[in-house]
mmCIF file of C-alpha atoms in Angstrom:
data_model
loop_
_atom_site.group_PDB
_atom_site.id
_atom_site.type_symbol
_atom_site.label_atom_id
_atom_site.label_comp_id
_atom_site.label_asym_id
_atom_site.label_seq_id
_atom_site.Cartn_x
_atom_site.Cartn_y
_atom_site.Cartn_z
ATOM 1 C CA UNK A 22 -15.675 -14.566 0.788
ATOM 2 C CA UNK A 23 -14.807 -10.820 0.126
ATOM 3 C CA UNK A 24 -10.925 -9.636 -0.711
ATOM 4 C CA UNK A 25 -9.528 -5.981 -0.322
ATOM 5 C CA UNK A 26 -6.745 -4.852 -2.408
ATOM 6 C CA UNK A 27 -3.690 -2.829 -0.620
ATOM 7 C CA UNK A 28 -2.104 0.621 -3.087
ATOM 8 C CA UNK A 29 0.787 1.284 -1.288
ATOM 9 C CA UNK A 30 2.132 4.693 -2.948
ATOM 10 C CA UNK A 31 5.709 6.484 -2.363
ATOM 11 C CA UNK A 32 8.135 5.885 0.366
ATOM 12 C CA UNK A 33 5.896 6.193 3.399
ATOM 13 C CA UNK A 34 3.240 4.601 1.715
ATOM 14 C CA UNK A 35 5.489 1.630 0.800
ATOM 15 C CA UNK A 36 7.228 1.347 4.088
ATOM 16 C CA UNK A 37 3.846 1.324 6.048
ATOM 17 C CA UNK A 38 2.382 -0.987 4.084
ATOM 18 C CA UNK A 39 5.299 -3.349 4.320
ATOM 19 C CA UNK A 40 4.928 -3.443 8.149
ATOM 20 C CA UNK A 41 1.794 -4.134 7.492
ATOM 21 C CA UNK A 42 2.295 -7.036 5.622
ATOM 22 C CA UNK A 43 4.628 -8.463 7.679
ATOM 23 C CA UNK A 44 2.419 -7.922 10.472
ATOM 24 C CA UNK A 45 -0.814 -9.374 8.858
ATOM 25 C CA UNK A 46 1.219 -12.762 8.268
ATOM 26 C CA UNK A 47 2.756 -13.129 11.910
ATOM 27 C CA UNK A 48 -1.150 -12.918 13.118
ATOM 28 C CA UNK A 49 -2.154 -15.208 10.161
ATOM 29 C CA UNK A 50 0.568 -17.971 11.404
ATOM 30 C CA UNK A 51 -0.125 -17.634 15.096
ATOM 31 C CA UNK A 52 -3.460 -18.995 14.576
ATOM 32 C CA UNK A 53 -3.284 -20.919 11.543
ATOM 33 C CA UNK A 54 -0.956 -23.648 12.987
ATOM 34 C CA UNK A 55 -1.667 -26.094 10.184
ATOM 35 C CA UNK A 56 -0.963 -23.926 7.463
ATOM 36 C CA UNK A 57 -4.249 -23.896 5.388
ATOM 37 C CA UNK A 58 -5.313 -21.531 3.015
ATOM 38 C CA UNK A 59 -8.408 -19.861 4.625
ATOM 39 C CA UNK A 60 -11.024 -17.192 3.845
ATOM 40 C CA UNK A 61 -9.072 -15.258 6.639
ATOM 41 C CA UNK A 62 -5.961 -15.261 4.276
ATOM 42 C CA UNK A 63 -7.958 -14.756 1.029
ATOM 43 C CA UNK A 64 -9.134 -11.384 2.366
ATOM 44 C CA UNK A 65 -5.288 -10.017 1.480
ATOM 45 C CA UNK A 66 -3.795 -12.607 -0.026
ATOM 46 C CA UNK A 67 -3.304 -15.136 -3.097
ATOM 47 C CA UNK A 68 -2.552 -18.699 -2.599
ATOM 48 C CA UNK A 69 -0.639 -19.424 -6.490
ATOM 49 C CA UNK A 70 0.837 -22.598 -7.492
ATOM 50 C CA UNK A 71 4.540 -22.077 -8.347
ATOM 51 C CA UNK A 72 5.885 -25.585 -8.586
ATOM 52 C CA UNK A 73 6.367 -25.168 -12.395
ATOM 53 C CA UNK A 74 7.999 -22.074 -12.292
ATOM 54 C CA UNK A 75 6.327 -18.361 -12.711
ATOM 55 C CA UNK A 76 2.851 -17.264 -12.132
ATOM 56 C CA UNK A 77 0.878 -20.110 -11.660
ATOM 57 C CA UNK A 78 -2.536 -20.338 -11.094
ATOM 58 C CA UNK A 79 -4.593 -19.794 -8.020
ATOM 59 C CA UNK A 80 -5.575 -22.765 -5.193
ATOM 60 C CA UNK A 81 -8.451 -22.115 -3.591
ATOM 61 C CA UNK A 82 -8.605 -24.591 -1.049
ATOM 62 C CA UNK A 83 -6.099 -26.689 0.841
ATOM 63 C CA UNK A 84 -2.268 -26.159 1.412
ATOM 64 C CA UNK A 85 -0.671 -22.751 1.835
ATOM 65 C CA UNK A 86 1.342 -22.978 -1.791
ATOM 66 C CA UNK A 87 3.269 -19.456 -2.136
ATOM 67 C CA UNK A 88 1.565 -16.899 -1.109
ATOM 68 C CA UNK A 89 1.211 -13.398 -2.628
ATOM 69 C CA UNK A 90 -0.036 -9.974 -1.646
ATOM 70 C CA UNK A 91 -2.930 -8.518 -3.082
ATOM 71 C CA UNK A 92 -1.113 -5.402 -3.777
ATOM 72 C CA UNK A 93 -0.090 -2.403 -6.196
ATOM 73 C CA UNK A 94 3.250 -0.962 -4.899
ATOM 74 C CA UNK A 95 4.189 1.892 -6.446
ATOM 75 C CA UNK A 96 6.714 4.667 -6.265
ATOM 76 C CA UNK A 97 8.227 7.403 -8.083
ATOM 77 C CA UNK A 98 12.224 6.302 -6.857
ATOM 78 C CA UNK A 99 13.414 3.145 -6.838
ATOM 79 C CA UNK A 100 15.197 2.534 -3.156
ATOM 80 C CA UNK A 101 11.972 1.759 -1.105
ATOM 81 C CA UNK A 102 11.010 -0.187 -3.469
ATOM 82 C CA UNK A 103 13.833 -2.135 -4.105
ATOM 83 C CA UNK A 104 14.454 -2.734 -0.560
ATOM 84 C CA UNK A 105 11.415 -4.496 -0.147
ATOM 85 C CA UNK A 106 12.084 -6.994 -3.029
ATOM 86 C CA UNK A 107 15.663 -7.726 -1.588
ATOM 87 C CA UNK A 108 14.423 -8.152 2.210
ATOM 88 C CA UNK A 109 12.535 -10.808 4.272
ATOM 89 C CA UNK A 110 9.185 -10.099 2.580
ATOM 90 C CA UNK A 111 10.656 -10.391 -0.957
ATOM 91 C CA UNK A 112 8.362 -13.408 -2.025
ATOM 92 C CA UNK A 113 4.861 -12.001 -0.872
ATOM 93 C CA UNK A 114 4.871 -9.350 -3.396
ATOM 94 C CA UNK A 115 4.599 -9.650 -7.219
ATOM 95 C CA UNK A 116 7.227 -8.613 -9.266
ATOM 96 C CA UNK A 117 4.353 -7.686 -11.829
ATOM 97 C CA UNK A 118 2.581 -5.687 -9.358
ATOM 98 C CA UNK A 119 5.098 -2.639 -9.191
ATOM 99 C CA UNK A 120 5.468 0.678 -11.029
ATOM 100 C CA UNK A 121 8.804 2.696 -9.864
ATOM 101 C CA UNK A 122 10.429 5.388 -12.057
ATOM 102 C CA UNK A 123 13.662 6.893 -11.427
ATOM 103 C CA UNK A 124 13.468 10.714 -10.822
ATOM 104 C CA UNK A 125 10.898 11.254 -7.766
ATOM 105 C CA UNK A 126 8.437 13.869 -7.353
ATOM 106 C CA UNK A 127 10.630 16.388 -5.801
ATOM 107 C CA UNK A 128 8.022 16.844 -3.027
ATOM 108 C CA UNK A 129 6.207 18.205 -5.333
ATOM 109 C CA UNK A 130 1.965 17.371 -5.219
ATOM 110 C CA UNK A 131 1.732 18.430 -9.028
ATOM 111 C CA UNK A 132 4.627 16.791 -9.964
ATOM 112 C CA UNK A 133 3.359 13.498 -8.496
ATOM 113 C CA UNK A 134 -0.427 14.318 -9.190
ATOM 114 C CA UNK A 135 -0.727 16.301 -12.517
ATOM 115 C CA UNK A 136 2.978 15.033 -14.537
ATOM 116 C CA UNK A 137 3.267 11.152 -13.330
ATOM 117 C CA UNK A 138 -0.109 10.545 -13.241
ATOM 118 C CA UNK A 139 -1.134 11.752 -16.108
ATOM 119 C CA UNK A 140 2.229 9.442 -17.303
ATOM 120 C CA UNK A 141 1.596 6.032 -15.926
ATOM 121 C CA UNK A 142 -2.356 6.361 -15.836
ATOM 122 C CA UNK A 143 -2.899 3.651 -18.358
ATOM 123 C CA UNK A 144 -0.024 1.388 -16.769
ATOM 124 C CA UNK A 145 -1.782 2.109 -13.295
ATOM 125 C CA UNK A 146 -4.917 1.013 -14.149
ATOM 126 C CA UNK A 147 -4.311 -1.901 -16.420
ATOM 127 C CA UNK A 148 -2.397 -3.506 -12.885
ATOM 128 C CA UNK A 149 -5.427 -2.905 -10.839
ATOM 129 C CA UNK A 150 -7.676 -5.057 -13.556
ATOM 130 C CA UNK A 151 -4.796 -7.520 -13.162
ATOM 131 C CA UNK A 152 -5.174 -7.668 -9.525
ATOM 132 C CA UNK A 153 -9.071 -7.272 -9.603
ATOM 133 C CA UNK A 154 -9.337 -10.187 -11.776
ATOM 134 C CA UNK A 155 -7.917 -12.454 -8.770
ATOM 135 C CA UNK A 156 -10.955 -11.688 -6.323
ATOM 136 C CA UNK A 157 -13.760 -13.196 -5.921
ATOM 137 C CA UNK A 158 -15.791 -10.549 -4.681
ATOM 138 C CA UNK A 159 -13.727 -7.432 -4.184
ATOM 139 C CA UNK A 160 -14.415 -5.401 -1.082
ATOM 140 C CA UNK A 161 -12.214 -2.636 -0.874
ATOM 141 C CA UNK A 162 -9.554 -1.095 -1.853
ATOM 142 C CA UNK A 163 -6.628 0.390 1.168
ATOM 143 C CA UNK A 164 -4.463 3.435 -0.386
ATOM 144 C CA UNK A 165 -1.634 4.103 1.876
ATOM 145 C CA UNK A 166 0.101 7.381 1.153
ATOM 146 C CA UNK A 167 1.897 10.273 3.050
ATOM 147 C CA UNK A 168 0.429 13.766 3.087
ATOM 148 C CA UNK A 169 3.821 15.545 2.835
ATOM 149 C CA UNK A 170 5.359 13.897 0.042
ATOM 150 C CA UNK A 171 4.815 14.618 -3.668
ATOM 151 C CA UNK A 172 4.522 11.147 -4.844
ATOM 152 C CA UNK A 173 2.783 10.101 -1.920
ATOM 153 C CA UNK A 174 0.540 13.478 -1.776
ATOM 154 C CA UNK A 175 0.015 13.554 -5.807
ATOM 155 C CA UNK A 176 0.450 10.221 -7.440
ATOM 156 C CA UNK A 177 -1.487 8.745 -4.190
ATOM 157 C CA UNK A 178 -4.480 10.947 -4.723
ATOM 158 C CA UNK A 179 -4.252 10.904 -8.176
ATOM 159 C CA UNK A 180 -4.686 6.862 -8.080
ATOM 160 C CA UNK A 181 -7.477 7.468 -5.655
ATOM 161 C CA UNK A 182 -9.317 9.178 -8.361
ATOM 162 C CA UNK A 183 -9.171 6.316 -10.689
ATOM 163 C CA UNK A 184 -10.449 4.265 -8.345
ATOM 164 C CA UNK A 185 -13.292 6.063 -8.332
ATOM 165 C CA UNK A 186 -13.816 5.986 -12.562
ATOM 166 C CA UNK A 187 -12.585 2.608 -12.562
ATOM 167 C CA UNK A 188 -14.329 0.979 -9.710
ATOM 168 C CA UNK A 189 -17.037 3.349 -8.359
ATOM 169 C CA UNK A 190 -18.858 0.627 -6.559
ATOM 170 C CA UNK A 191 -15.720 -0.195 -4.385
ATOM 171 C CA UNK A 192 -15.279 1.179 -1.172
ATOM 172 C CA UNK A 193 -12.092 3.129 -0.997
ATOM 173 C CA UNK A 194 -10.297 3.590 2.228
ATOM 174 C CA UNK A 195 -7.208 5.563 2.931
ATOM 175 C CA UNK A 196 -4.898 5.682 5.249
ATOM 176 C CA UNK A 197 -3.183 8.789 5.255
ATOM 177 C CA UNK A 198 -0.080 9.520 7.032
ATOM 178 C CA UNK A 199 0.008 14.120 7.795
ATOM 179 C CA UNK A 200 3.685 15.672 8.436
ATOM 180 C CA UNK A 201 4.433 16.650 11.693
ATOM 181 C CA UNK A 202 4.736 20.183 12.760
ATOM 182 C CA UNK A 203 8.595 19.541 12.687
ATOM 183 C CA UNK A 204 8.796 18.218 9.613
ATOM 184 C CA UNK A 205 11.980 20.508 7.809
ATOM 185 C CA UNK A 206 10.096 19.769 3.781
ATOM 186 C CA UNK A 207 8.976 23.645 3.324
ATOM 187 C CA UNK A 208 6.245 21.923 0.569
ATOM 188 C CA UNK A 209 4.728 19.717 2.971
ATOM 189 C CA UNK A 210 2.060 21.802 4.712
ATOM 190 C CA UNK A 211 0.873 22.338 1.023
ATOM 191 C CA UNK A 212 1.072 19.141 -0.379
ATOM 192 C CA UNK A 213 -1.040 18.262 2.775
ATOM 193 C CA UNK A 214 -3.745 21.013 1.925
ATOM 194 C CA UNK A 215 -4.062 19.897 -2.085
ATOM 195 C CA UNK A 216 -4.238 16.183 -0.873
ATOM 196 C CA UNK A 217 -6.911 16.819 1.629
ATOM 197 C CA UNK A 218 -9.039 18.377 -0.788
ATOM 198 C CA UNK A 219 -9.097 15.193 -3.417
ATOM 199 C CA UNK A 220 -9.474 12.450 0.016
ATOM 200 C CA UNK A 221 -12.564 14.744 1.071
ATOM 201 C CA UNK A 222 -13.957 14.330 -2.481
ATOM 202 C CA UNK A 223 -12.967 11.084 -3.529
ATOM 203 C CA UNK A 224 -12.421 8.608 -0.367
ATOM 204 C CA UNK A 225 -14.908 6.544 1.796
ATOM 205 C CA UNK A 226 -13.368 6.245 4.549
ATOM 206 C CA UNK A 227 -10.016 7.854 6.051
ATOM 207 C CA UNK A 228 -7.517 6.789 8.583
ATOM 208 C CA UNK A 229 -5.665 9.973 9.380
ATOM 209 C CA UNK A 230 -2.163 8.798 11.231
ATOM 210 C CA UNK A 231 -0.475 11.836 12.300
ATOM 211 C CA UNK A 232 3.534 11.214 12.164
ATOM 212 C CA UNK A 233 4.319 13.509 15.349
ATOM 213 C CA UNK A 234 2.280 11.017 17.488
ATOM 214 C CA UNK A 235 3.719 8.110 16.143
ATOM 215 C CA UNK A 236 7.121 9.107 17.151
ATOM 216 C CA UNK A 237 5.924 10.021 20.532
ATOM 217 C CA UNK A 238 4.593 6.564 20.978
ATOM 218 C CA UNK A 239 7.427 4.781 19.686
ATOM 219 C CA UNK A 240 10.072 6.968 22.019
ATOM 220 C CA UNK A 241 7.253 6.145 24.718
ATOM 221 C CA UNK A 242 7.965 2.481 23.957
ATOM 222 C CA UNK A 243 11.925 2.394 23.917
ATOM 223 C CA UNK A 244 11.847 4.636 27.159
ATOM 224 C CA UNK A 245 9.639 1.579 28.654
ATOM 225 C CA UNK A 246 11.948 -1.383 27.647
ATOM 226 C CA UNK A 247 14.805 0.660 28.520
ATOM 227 C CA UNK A 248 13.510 1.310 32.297
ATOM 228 C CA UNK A 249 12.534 -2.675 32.313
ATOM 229 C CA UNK A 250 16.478 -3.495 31.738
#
């Protein structure tokens, strides 16, 4: 039984990975009808005993308690994040589990790589103990950062980099999401340059998702319901 651990880092990163989230538990339900807590669901997430209040311990076996995200969110503002604790997918997350700071990056890659990583390096890597500690047998670790951004550029490469002191015999695999050629942030393009270098020295494994192509499939979508009404 292996687990992976999800770093979701600034506002792309965070809104990606919360699709992904609520995507992993609509495929978990449609074939777990009884609601048991499987090695399928231990891969991403906890099953903790809440019933007398707080963080409770973790069941193993049996009953799907309260489930909870084996994830790091983190983010430089505060409105992604807070969104996520005040929507639909509020519960899955732990409300230890999240560093947010009030100012941003500026898109900015030093900003988020060299002054708040530097800052919260020691909070950072105390909260990935915490959520190593609740695996069995930790696989892998899934960073999921934008290109453009500073937090997501900086912060998301800088945390990539501790993975590697902190856990050099864990795979790390990013997903990294590169600006499209529209994209009006002047800073982007270099933010996207400085990032690349630390992912080609420092990640496994990346999953390059190129915005511009995204949008084209998801106006490629709405054009096909629309012609279907």
């Amino acid at each position: 039984m292996t687990q992976s651990v999800v770093v979701q880092v600034g506002q792309c990163g965070n809104q990606v990975g919360c699709r992904f989230w609520d995507l992993a538990l609509r495929e978990h339900a449609a074939v777990n009808k009884k609601g048991i807590y499987d090695e399928a669901l231990s891969s991403f997430f906890r099953n903790v005993d809440t019933r007398s209040g707080g963080d409770g311990p973790d069941i193993y076996k049996g009953k799907i308690c309260s489930l909870k995200a084996r994830a790091l969110l983190i983010d430089m503002e505060e409105g992604v994040v807070n969104e996520i604790l005040q929507g639909p997918l509020r519960d899955v997350f732990d409300s230890k589990q999240l560093i947010t700071d009030v100012s941003g990056s500026g898109n900015n890659w030093a900003v988020g790589h060299k002054l708040y990583g530097y800052q919260y390096r020691e909070n950072i890597v105390e909260k990935l103990r915490k959520t190593a500690e609740h695996c069995d047998c930790l696989q892998c670790f899934f960073i999921i950062h934008s290109m453009g951004g500073g937090t997501g550029s900086g912060l998301g490469t800088f945390v990539l980099n501790l993975l590697e002191d902190e856990f050099p015999e864990v795979y790390r695999f990013v997903t990294a999401v590169y600006p499209s050629g529209e994209d009006d942030v002047i800073t982007s393009p270099y933010n996207s340059v400085l990032a690349m270098k630390e992912l080609n020295e420092h990640a496994d494994c990346v999953l390059p998702i190129e915005n511009e192509v995204r949008n084209n499939i998801l106006f490629l979508s709405i054009s096909l319901l629309l012609d279907c009404t």
